[in-house]
Amino acid sequence: MKYIIFTDLDGTLIDHDTYSYDAARPALELLNEKEIPLIFCTSKTRAELEVYVDELECHHPFISENGGAIFIPKDYFSIELKEGDEIGNYKVIEFGTSYTRIRGILEDIRKKTGFKITGFGDLDGEGVSEDTGLDIHSAKLAKLREYDEAFRLEEDENANAKVIELIHAAGLNHTKGGRYWHIMGDNDKGKAVRALTEIYRQQFKEVTTIALGDSLNDLPMLKAVDIPFLVQKPDGKYDPSIILTEIKHADGIGPVGWNNAIMDLIGKNDDI
């Protein structure tokens, strides 16, 4: 049996405020020791994820921008991958809509409604840094979007409903992360997770999938795996919008809960 772990980053593996994953280091080291694939599945861009791939020496496939695409390192699998295109050092399986089209539709919605909508494409690197708390370099990487636009909507609940209605009328979809709304195409984390899981099954036959998340945009991913975990928000509560019968609640906020979940599930199993 092969474990495959899918994880959100912001608010889950990394702290919501500090962007640190120090609290999760024991579990990260355990996964590395046991050679268990750790798959980043997040709203972050490819450029942002490559930083974590290098820092954590986690040279496995990853899923960017809420399931916009799967990036598989060349020669990672021994089986032939018929689907996808070769882009740089990756085999890429795309699910998302182009960022240019997404930005155009969001701009149309802003003009039509007059609502105060601010996306990453409206800000320079300093603006994204100020809004997110990221350093300037990381903020610039966060702007290198390919399939998804993160935005703030500074209006009331009625405006939220109107914007969602217009997004859907334009043939696009939306989700809500820990900080931002996201406008995207016909993709979500769950579709990408299921597609990548199928590839792992072709390679290893029997696999057990695990996912860890904290917010509503993680729900499709959590539904797509065998063992879903929800970590606590910074206020110590679990996201009430995550309603899933088989969900397991990790004991701890963000990376603390992440570490506890992995150590409890895998650290106590000597057969892995």
PDB file of C-alpha atoms in Angstrom:
ATOM      1  CA  MET A   1       0.000   0.000   0.000  1.00  0.00           C
ATOM      2  CA  LYS A   2       1.331   3.431  -0.992  1.00  0.00           C
ATOM      3  CA  TYR A   3       0.281   6.624   0.792  1.00  0.00           C
ATOM      4  CA  ILE A   4      -0.103   9.778  -1.309  1.00  0.00           C
ATOM      5  CA  ILE A   5      -0.599  13.048   0.562  1.00  0.00           C
ATOM      6  CA  PHE A   6      -2.226  16.147  -0.931  1.00  0.00           C
ATOM      7  CA  THR A   7      -1.993  19.379   1.021  1.00  0.00           C
ATOM      8  CA  ASP A   8      -3.128  22.961   0.933  1.00  0.00           C
ATOM      9  CA  LEU A   9      -0.465  25.488   1.935  1.00  0.00           C
ATOM     10  CA  ASP A  10      -1.770  28.823   3.288  1.00  0.00           C
ATOM     11  CA  GLY A  11      -3.368  28.235   6.682  1.00  0.00           C
ATOM     12  CA  THR A  12      -2.665  24.499   6.517  1.00  0.00           C
ATOM     13  CA  LEU A  13       0.961  23.440   6.034  1.00  0.00           C
ATOM     14  CA  ILE A  14       2.129  27.034   6.463  1.00  0.00           C
ATOM     15  CA  ASP A  15       0.946  29.483   9.099  1.00  0.00           C
ATOM     16  CA  HIS A  16      -1.776  31.921   8.016  1.00  0.00           C
ATOM     17  CA  ASP A  17       0.083  34.966   9.367  1.00  0.00           C
ATOM     18  CA  THR A  18       3.792  34.141   9.360  1.00  0.00           C
ATOM     19  CA  TYR A  19       3.930  31.795   6.327  1.00  0.00           C
ATOM     20  CA  SER A  20       6.160  29.508   8.399  1.00  0.00           C
ATOM     21  CA  TYR A  21       6.055  25.696   8.244  1.00  0.00           C
ATOM     22  CA  ASP A  22       8.437  25.179  11.179  1.00  0.00           C
ATOM     23  CA  ALA A  23       5.742  23.552  13.329  1.00  0.00           C
ATOM     24  CA  ALA A  24       5.313  20.855  10.668  1.00  0.00           C
ATOM     25  CA  ARG A  25       8.994  19.945  10.314  1.00  0.00           C
ATOM     26  CA  PRO A  26       8.816  16.633  12.265  1.00  0.00           C
ATOM     27  CA  ALA A  27       6.081  15.331   9.960  1.00  0.00           C
ATOM     28  CA  LEU A  28       7.818  16.670   6.853  1.00  0.00           C
ATOM     29  CA  GLU A  29      10.996  14.841   7.840  1.00  0.00           C
ATOM     30  CA  LEU A  30       8.994  11.665   8.480  1.00  0.00           C
ATOM     31  CA  LEU A  31       7.431  11.792   5.007  1.00  0.00           C
ATOM     32  CA  ASN A  32      10.831  12.310   3.442  1.00  0.00           C
ATOM     33  CA  GLU A  33      12.290   9.411   5.443  1.00  0.00           C
ATOM     34  CA  LYS A  34       9.474   7.076   4.380  1.00  0.00           C
ATOM     35  CA  GLU A  35       9.524   8.358   0.785  1.00  0.00           C
ATOM     36  CA  ILE A  36       5.840   9.262   0.869  1.00  0.00           C
ATOM     37  CA  PRO A  37       4.874  11.693  -1.929  1.00  0.00           C
ATOM     38  CA  LEU A  38       3.703  15.087  -0.702  1.00  0.00           C
ATOM     39  CA  ILE A  39       1.642  16.917  -3.325  1.00  0.00           C
ATOM     40  CA  PHE A  40       1.076  20.658  -2.943  1.00  0.00           C
ATOM     41  CA  CYS A  41      -2.489  21.451  -4.010  1.00  0.00           C
ATOM     42  CA  THR A  42      -3.124  25.122  -3.498  1.00  0.00           C
ATOM     43  CA  SER A  43      -4.202  28.474  -4.922  1.00  0.00           C
ATOM     44  CA  LYS A  44      -0.542  29.459  -5.247  1.00  0.00           C
ATOM     45  CA  THR A  45       1.123  29.895  -8.621  1.00  0.00           C
ATOM     46  CA  ARG A  46       3.618  27.549 -10.232  1.00  0.00           C
ATOM     47  CA  ALA A  47       6.383  30.079  -9.511  1.00  0.00           C
ATOM     48  CA  GLU A  48       5.472  30.202  -5.819  1.00  0.00           C
ATOM     49  CA  LEU A  49       5.274  26.433  -5.520  1.00  0.00           C
ATOM     50  CA  GLU A  50       8.678  25.922  -7.076  1.00  0.00           C
ATOM     51  CA  VAL A  51      10.150  27.810  -4.107  1.00  0.00           C
ATOM     52  CA  TYR A  52       8.615  25.302  -1.678  1.00  0.00           C
ATOM     53  CA  VAL A  53       9.664  22.387  -3.887  1.00  0.00           C
ATOM     54  CA  ASP A  54      13.284  23.541  -3.596  1.00  0.00           C
ATOM     55  CA  GLU A  55      13.178  24.536   0.081  1.00  0.00           C
ATOM     56  CA  LEU A  56      11.622  21.254   1.215  1.00  0.00           C
ATOM     57  CA  GLU A  57      13.365  19.122  -1.430  1.00  0.00           C
ATOM     58  CA  CYS A  58       9.889  17.911  -2.322  1.00  0.00           C
ATOM     59  CA  HIS A  59      10.415  16.921  -5.944  1.00  0.00           C
ATOM     60  CA  HIS A  60       6.985  15.474  -6.561  1.00  0.00           C
ATOM     61  CA  PRO A  61       4.140  16.644  -8.818  1.00  0.00           C
ATOM     62  CA  PHE A  62       2.205  19.693  -7.638  1.00  0.00           C
ATOM     63  CA  ILE A  63      -1.156  21.273  -8.406  1.00  0.00           C
ATOM     64  CA  SER A  64      -1.322  25.035  -8.855  1.00  0.00           C
ATOM     65  CA  GLU A  65      -4.044  27.684  -8.716  1.00  0.00           C
ATOM     66  CA  ASN A  66      -6.998  25.706  -7.343  1.00  0.00           C
ATOM     67  CA  GLY A  67      -6.582  22.806  -9.734  1.00  0.00           C
ATOM     68  CA  GLY A  68      -5.643  24.904 -12.764  1.00  0.00           C
ATOM     69  CA  ALA A  69      -2.918  22.448 -13.744  1.00  0.00           C
ATOM     70  CA  ILE A  70      -0.864  19.473 -12.593  1.00  0.00           C
ATOM     71  CA  PHE A  71       2.902  19.861 -13.012  1.00  0.00           C
ATOM     72  CA  ILE A  72       4.717  16.523 -13.138  1.00  0.00           C
ATOM     73  CA  PRO A  73       8.542  16.507 -13.204  1.00  0.00           C
ATOM     74  CA  LYS A  74       9.858  14.814 -16.334  1.00  0.00           C
ATOM     75  CA  ASP A  75      10.675  11.122 -15.846  1.00  0.00           C
ATOM     76  CA  TYR A  76       8.966  11.118 -12.421  1.00  0.00           C
ATOM     77  CA  PHE A  77       6.715   8.213 -13.407  1.00  0.00           C
ATOM     78  CA  SER A  78       8.021   5.140 -15.200  1.00  0.00           C
ATOM     79  CA  ILE A  79       4.693   4.671 -16.975  1.00  0.00           C
ATOM     80  CA  GLU A  80       3.949   6.549 -20.181  1.00  0.00           C
ATOM     81  CA  LEU A  81       1.813   9.654 -19.679  1.00  0.00           C
ATOM     82  CA  LYS A  82      -0.329  10.113 -22.769  1.00  0.00           C
ATOM     83  CA  GLU A  83      -2.147  13.193 -21.523  1.00  0.00           C
ATOM     84  CA  GLY A  84      -0.567  16.625 -21.162  1.00  0.00           C
ATOM     85  CA  ASP A  85       2.057  18.770 -22.822  1.00  0.00           C
ATOM     86  CA  GLU A  86       5.750  19.157 -22.116  1.00  0.00           C
ATOM     87  CA  ILE A  87       6.461  22.626 -20.735  1.00  0.00           C
ATOM     88  CA  GLY A  88       9.995  23.245 -19.506  1.00  0.00           C
ATOM     89  CA  ASN A  89      10.952  20.449 -17.132  1.00  0.00           C
ATOM     90  CA  TYR A  90       7.370  19.311 -16.634  1.00  0.00           C
ATOM     91  CA  LYS A  91       4.640  17.245 -18.130  1.00  0.00           C
ATOM     92  CA  VAL A  92       1.655  19.561 -17.644  1.00  0.00           C
ATOM     93  CA  ILE A  93      -1.996  18.533 -17.520  1.00  0.00           C
ATOM     94  CA  GLU A  94      -4.154  21.649 -17.724  1.00  0.00           C
ATOM     95  CA  PHE A  95      -7.720  22.018 -16.457  1.00  0.00           C
ATOM     96  CA  GLY A  96      -7.962  25.786 -16.123  1.00  0.00           C
ATOM     97  CA  THR A  97      -8.928  28.736 -18.298  1.00  0.00           C
ATOM     98  CA  SER A  98      -6.348  31.296 -19.419  1.00  0.00           C
ATOM     99  CA  TYR A  99      -5.613  34.096 -16.982  1.00  0.00           C
ATOM    100  CA  THR A 100      -6.135  36.698 -19.713  1.00  0.00           C
ATOM    101  CA  ARG A 101      -9.750  35.615 -20.232  1.00  0.00           C
ATOM    102  CA  ILE A 102     -10.402  35.421 -16.493  1.00  0.00           C
ATOM    103  CA  ARG A 103      -9.042  38.925 -15.925  1.00  0.00           C
ATOM    104  CA  GLY A 104     -11.137  40.282 -18.785  1.00  0.00           C
ATOM    105  CA  ILE A 105     -14.354  38.886 -17.328  1.00  0.00           C
ATOM    106  CA  LEU A 106     -13.542  40.172 -13.837  1.00  0.00           C
ATOM    107  CA  GLU A 107     -12.941  43.649 -15.283  1.00  0.00           C
ATOM    108  CA  ASP A 108     -16.280  43.491 -17.118  1.00  0.00           C
ATOM    109  CA  ILE A 109     -18.032  42.583 -13.862  1.00  0.00           C
ATOM    110  CA  ARG A 110     -16.373  45.489 -12.056  1.00  0.00           C
ATOM    111  CA  LYS A 111     -17.433  47.964 -14.760  1.00  0.00           C
ATOM    112  CA  LYS A 112     -20.969  46.587 -14.910  1.00  0.00           C
ATOM    113  CA  THR A 113     -21.568  46.676 -11.152  1.00  0.00           C
ATOM    114  CA  GLY A 114     -19.335  49.511  -9.967  1.00  0.00           C
ATOM    115  CA  PHE A 115     -18.312  47.299  -7.036  1.00  0.00           C
ATOM    116  CA  LYS A 116     -14.921  47.695  -5.398  1.00  0.00           C
ATOM    117  CA  ILE A 117     -13.147  44.595  -6.696  1.00  0.00           C
ATOM    118  CA  THR A 118      -9.368  44.393  -6.394  1.00  0.00           C
ATOM    119  CA  GLY A 119      -7.471  41.515  -7.969  1.00  0.00           C
ATOM    120  CA  PHE A 120      -3.781  40.723  -7.949  1.00  0.00           C
ATOM    121  CA  GLY A 121      -3.673  41.979 -11.536  1.00  0.00           C
ATOM    122  CA  ASP A 122      -4.654  45.446 -10.300  1.00  0.00           C
ATOM    123  CA  LEU A 123      -1.715  45.632  -7.900  1.00  0.00           C
ATOM    124  CA  ASP A 124       2.031  45.856  -8.339  1.00  0.00           C
ATOM    125  CA  GLY A 125       4.412  43.701  -6.320  1.00  0.00           C
ATOM    126  CA  GLU A 126       4.442  46.160  -3.435  1.00  0.00           C
ATOM    127  CA  GLY A 127       0.652  46.260  -3.383  1.00  0.00           C
ATOM    128  CA  VAL A 128       0.367  42.476  -3.213  1.00  0.00           C
ATOM    129  CA  SER A 129       3.056  42.403  -0.524  1.00  0.00           C
ATOM    130  CA  GLU A 130       1.206  44.948   1.577  1.00  0.00           C
ATOM    131  CA  ASP A 131      -2.111  43.153   1.179  1.00  0.00           C
ATOM    132  CA  THR A 132      -0.834  39.618   1.843  1.00  0.00           C
ATOM    133  CA  GLY A 133       2.088  40.123   4.210  1.00  0.00           C
ATOM    134  CA  LEU A 134       4.397  38.378   1.741  1.00  0.00           C
ATOM    135  CA  ASP A 135       7.880  39.741   1.102  1.00  0.00           C
ATOM    136  CA  ILE A 136       8.311  41.598  -2.186  1.00  0.00           C
ATOM    137  CA  HIS A 137       9.920  38.683  -4.029  1.00  0.00           C
ATOM    138  CA  SER A 138       7.173  36.260  -2.970  1.00  0.00           C
ATOM    139  CA  ALA A 139       4.502  38.823  -3.853  1.00  0.00           C
ATOM    140  CA  LYS A 140       5.902  39.124  -7.378  1.00  0.00           C
ATOM    141  CA  LEU A 141       5.777  35.337  -7.732  1.00  0.00           C
ATOM    142  CA  ALA A 142       2.149  35.404  -6.550  1.00  0.00           C
ATOM    143  CA  LYS A 143       1.346  37.742  -9.453  1.00  0.00           C
ATOM    144  CA  LEU A 144       2.594  35.243 -12.052  1.00  0.00           C
ATOM    145  CA  ARG A 145      -0.868  33.772 -12.434  1.00  0.00           C
ATOM    146  CA  GLU A 146      -1.865  31.390 -15.223  1.00  0.00           C
ATOM    147  CA  TYR A 147      -5.347  30.023 -14.422  1.00  0.00           C
ATOM    148  CA  ASP A 148      -6.923  31.848 -11.495  1.00  0.00           C
ATOM    149  CA  GLU A 149      -7.349  35.417 -10.215  1.00  0.00           C
ATOM    150  CA  ALA A 150      -7.358  36.111  -6.491  1.00  0.00           C
ATOM    151  CA  PHE A 151      -9.436  39.154  -5.582  1.00  0.00           C
ATOM    152  CA  ARG A 152     -11.001  41.066  -2.720  1.00  0.00           C
ATOM    153  CA  LEU A 153     -14.621  42.189  -2.858  1.00  0.00           C
ATOM    154  CA  GLU A 154     -15.144  45.038  -0.417  1.00  0.00           C
ATOM    155  CA  GLU A 155     -18.930  45.097  -0.468  1.00  0.00           C
ATOM    156  CA  ASP A 156     -21.875  43.549   1.415  1.00  0.00           C
ATOM    157  CA  GLU A 157     -23.350  40.038   1.132  1.00  0.00           C
ATOM    158  CA  ASN A 158     -25.796  41.125  -1.591  1.00  0.00           C
ATOM    159  CA  ALA A 159     -22.850  42.253  -3.712  1.00  0.00           C
ATOM    160  CA  ASN A 160     -21.137  38.912  -3.118  1.00  0.00           C
ATOM    161  CA  ALA A 161     -24.180  37.100  -4.483  1.00  0.00           C
ATOM    162  CA  LYS A 162     -24.379  39.404  -7.523  1.00  0.00           C
ATOM    163  CA  VAL A 163     -20.700  38.935  -8.403  1.00  0.00           C
ATOM    164  CA  ILE A 164     -21.030  35.150  -8.085  1.00  0.00           C
ATOM    165  CA  GLU A 165     -24.098  35.254 -10.348  1.00  0.00           C
ATOM    166  CA  LEU A 166     -22.203  37.226 -12.999  1.00  0.00           C
ATOM    167  CA  ILE A 167     -19.152  34.946 -12.785  1.00  0.00           C
ATOM    168  CA  HIS A 168     -21.346  31.920 -13.460  1.00  0.00           C
ATOM    169  CA  ALA A 169     -23.245  33.729 -16.228  1.00  0.00           C
ATOM    170  CA  ALA A 170     -19.908  34.272 -17.978  1.00  0.00           C
ATOM    171  CA  GLY A 171     -19.216  30.536 -17.894  1.00  0.00           C
ATOM    172  CA  LEU A 172     -16.645  30.686 -15.095  1.00  0.00           C
ATOM    173  CA  ASN A 173     -16.557  29.453 -11.506  1.00  0.00           C
ATOM    174  CA  HIS A 174     -15.502  30.803  -8.136  1.00  0.00           C
ATOM    175  CA  THR A 175     -14.269  29.655  -4.769  1.00  0.00           C
ATOM    176  CA  LYS A 176     -13.291  31.235  -1.457  1.00  0.00           C
ATOM    177  CA  GLY A 177      -9.927  30.697   0.207  1.00  0.00           C
ATOM    178  CA  GLY A 178      -8.611  31.830   3.564  1.00  0.00           C
ATOM    179  CA  ARG A 179      -8.010  35.415   2.384  1.00  0.00           C
ATOM    180  CA  TYR A 180      -9.428  35.898  -1.094  1.00  0.00           C
ATOM    181  CA  TRP A 181     -12.189  35.104  -3.509  1.00  0.00           C
ATOM    182  CA  HIS A 182     -10.988  33.323  -6.648  1.00  0.00           C
ATOM    183  CA  ILE A 183     -12.417  33.426 -10.161  1.00  0.00           C
ATOM    184  CA  MET A 184     -11.428  30.522 -12.393  1.00  0.00           C
ATOM    185  CA  GLY A 185     -12.564  28.198 -15.160  1.00  0.00           C
ATOM    186  CA  ASP A 186     -14.033  24.701 -14.989  1.00  0.00           C
ATOM    187  CA  ASN A 187     -11.421  23.450 -12.564  1.00  0.00           C
ATOM    188  CA  ASP A 188     -11.120  22.763  -8.870  1.00  0.00           C
ATOM    189  CA  LYS A 189      -8.709  20.972  -6.584  1.00  0.00           C
ATOM    190  CA  GLY A 190     -10.773  17.790  -6.600  1.00  0.00           C
ATOM    191  CA  LYS A 191     -10.624  17.249 -10.368  1.00  0.00           C
ATOM    192  CA  ALA A 192      -6.844  17.589 -10.381  1.00  0.00           C
ATOM    193  CA  VAL A 193      -6.447  15.352  -7.326  1.00  0.00           C
ATOM    194  CA  ARG A 194      -8.543  12.590  -8.894  1.00  0.00           C
ATOM    195  CA  ALA A 195      -6.591  12.793 -12.166  1.00  0.00           C
ATOM    196  CA  LEU A 196      -3.216  12.624 -10.427  1.00  0.00           C
ATOM    197  CA  THR A 197      -4.400   9.848  -8.112  1.00  0.00           C
ATOM    198  CA  GLU A 198      -5.312   7.763 -11.164  1.00  0.00           C
ATOM    199  CA  ILE A 199      -1.770   8.178 -12.498  1.00  0.00           C
ATOM    200  CA  TYR A 200      -0.327   7.086  -9.152  1.00  0.00           C
ATOM    201  CA  ARG A 201      -2.639   4.061  -9.234  1.00  0.00           C
ATOM    202  CA  GLN A 202      -1.322   3.112 -12.659  1.00  0.00           C
ATOM    203  CA  GLN A 203       2.209   3.333 -11.241  1.00  0.00           C
ATOM    204  CA  PHE A 204       1.738   1.713  -7.809  1.00  0.00           C
ATOM    205  CA  LYS A 205      -1.584  -0.202  -8.192  1.00  0.00           C
ATOM    206  CA  GLU A 206      -2.810   0.223  -4.610  1.00  0.00           C
ATOM    207  CA  VAL A 207      -2.677   3.685  -3.050  1.00  0.00           C
ATOM    208  CA  THR A 208      -4.347   5.388  -0.110  1.00  0.00           C
ATOM    209  CA  THR A 209      -4.880   9.109  -0.526  1.00  0.00           C
ATOM    210  CA  ILE A 210      -4.827  11.692   2.270  1.00  0.00           C
ATOM    211  CA  ALA A 211      -5.615  15.401   2.058  1.00  0.00           C
ATOM    212  CA  LEU A 212      -5.257  18.268   4.513  1.00  0.00           C
ATOM    213  CA  GLY A 213      -6.938  21.651   4.211  1.00  0.00           C
ATOM    214  CA  ASP A 214      -8.536  24.477   6.159  1.00  0.00           C
ATOM    215  CA  SER A 215     -10.954  26.396   3.898  1.00  0.00           C
ATOM    216  CA  LEU A 216     -13.900  26.058   1.527  1.00  0.00           C
ATOM    217  CA  ASN A 217     -11.706  25.948  -1.582  1.00  0.00           C
ATOM    218  CA  ASP A 218     -10.186  22.745  -0.136  1.00  0.00           C
ATOM    219  CA  LEU A 219     -13.546  20.939  -0.021  1.00  0.00           C
ATOM    220  CA  PRO A 220     -13.301  19.404  -3.539  1.00  0.00           C
ATOM    221  CA  MET A 221      -9.839  18.072  -2.640  1.00  0.00           C
ATOM    222  CA  LEU A 222     -11.054  16.686   0.678  1.00  0.00           C
ATOM    223  CA  LYS A 223     -13.958  14.944  -1.069  1.00  0.00           C
ATOM    224  CA  ALA A 224     -11.591  13.337  -3.584  1.00  0.00           C
ATOM    225  CA  VAL A 225      -9.417  11.381  -1.134  1.00  0.00           C
ATOM    226  CA  ASP A 226      -9.699   8.377   1.165  1.00  0.00           C
ATOM    227  CA  ILE A 227      -8.732  10.189   4.374  1.00  0.00           C
ATOM    228  CA  PRO A 228      -9.563  13.927   4.601  1.00  0.00           C
ATOM    229  CA  PHE A 229      -8.267  16.139   7.415  1.00  0.00           C
ATOM    230  CA  LEU A 230      -9.366  19.641   8.394  1.00  0.00           C
ATOM    231  CA  VAL A 231      -6.985  21.785  10.457  1.00  0.00           C
ATOM    232  CA  GLN A 232      -8.073  24.606  12.739  1.00  0.00           C
ATOM    233  CA  LYS A 233      -8.258  28.244  11.652  1.00  0.00           C
ATOM    234  CA  PRO A 234      -6.230  30.930  13.477  1.00  0.00           C
ATOM    235  CA  ASP A 235      -9.182  31.451  15.875  1.00  0.00           C
ATOM    236  CA  GLY A 236      -8.978  27.800  16.894  1.00  0.00           C
ATOM    237  CA  LYS A 237     -12.204  26.858  15.084  1.00  0.00           C
ATOM    238  CA  TYR A 238     -12.801  24.626  12.095  1.00  0.00           C
ATOM    239  CA  ASP A 239     -14.283  26.128   8.936  1.00  0.00           C
ATOM    240  CA  PRO A 240     -18.059  25.613   9.382  1.00  0.00           C
ATOM    241  CA  SER A 241     -18.600  25.529   5.611  1.00  0.00           C
ATOM    242  CA  ILE A 242     -16.728  22.203   5.388  1.00  0.00           C
ATOM    243  CA  ILE A 243     -19.499  19.643   5.758  1.00  0.00           C
ATOM    244  CA  LEU A 244     -18.231  16.160   5.043  1.00  0.00           C
ATOM    245  CA  THR A 245     -19.301  13.035   6.921  1.00  0.00           C
ATOM    246  CA  GLU A 246     -15.898  11.336   6.865  1.00  0.00           C
ATOM    247  CA  ILE A 247     -13.834  14.434   7.707  1.00  0.00           C
ATOM    248  CA  LYS A 248     -11.236  14.069  10.457  1.00  0.00           C
ATOM    249  CA  HIS A 249     -10.450  17.111  12.600  1.00  0.00           C
ATOM    250  CA  ALA A 250      -6.743  17.635  13.204  1.00  0.00           C
ATOM    251  CA  ASP A 251      -5.845  18.861  16.672  1.00  0.00           C
ATOM    252  CA  GLY A 252      -4.122  22.204  16.159  1.00  0.00           C
ATOM    253  CA  ILE A 253      -4.058  25.410  14.158  1.00  0.00           C
ATOM    254  CA  GLY A 254      -2.502  25.327  10.675  1.00  0.00           C
ATOM    255  CA  PRO A 255       0.906  23.601  10.602  1.00  0.00           C
ATOM    256  CA  VAL A 256       0.521  22.421  14.221  1.00  0.00           C
ATOM    257  CA  GLY A 257      -2.609  20.491  13.298  1.00  0.00           C
ATOM    258  CA  TRP A 258      -0.990  19.352  10.050  1.00  0.00           C
ATOM    259  CA  ASN A 259       1.973  17.935  11.943  1.00  0.00           C
ATOM    260  CA  ASN A 260      -0.261  16.201  14.507  1.00  0.00           C
ATOM    261  CA  ALA A 261      -2.433  14.619  11.817  1.00  0.00           C
ATOM    262  CA  ILE A 262       0.507  13.189   9.872  1.00  0.00           C
ATOM    263  CA  MET A 263       2.368  11.989  12.954  1.00  0.00           C
ATOM    264  CA  ASP A 264      -0.762  10.305  14.353  1.00  0.00           C
ATOM    265  CA  LEU A 265      -1.639   8.621  11.067  1.00  0.00           C
ATOM    266  CA  ILE A 266       1.785   7.677   9.712  1.00  0.00           C
ATOM    267  CA  GLY A 267       4.246   8.067  12.567  1.00  0.00           C
ATOM    268  CA  LYS A 268       2.599   5.308  14.572  1.00  0.00           C
ATOM    269  CA  ASN A 269       2.520   2.834  11.678  1.00  0.00           C
ATOM    270  CA  ASP A 270       5.813   0.983  11.520  1.00  0.00           C
ATOM    271  CA  ASP A 271       4.696  -1.024   8.500  1.00  0.00           C
ATOM    272  CA  ILE A 272       4.859   1.985   6.170  1.00  0.00           C
TER     273      ILE A 272
END
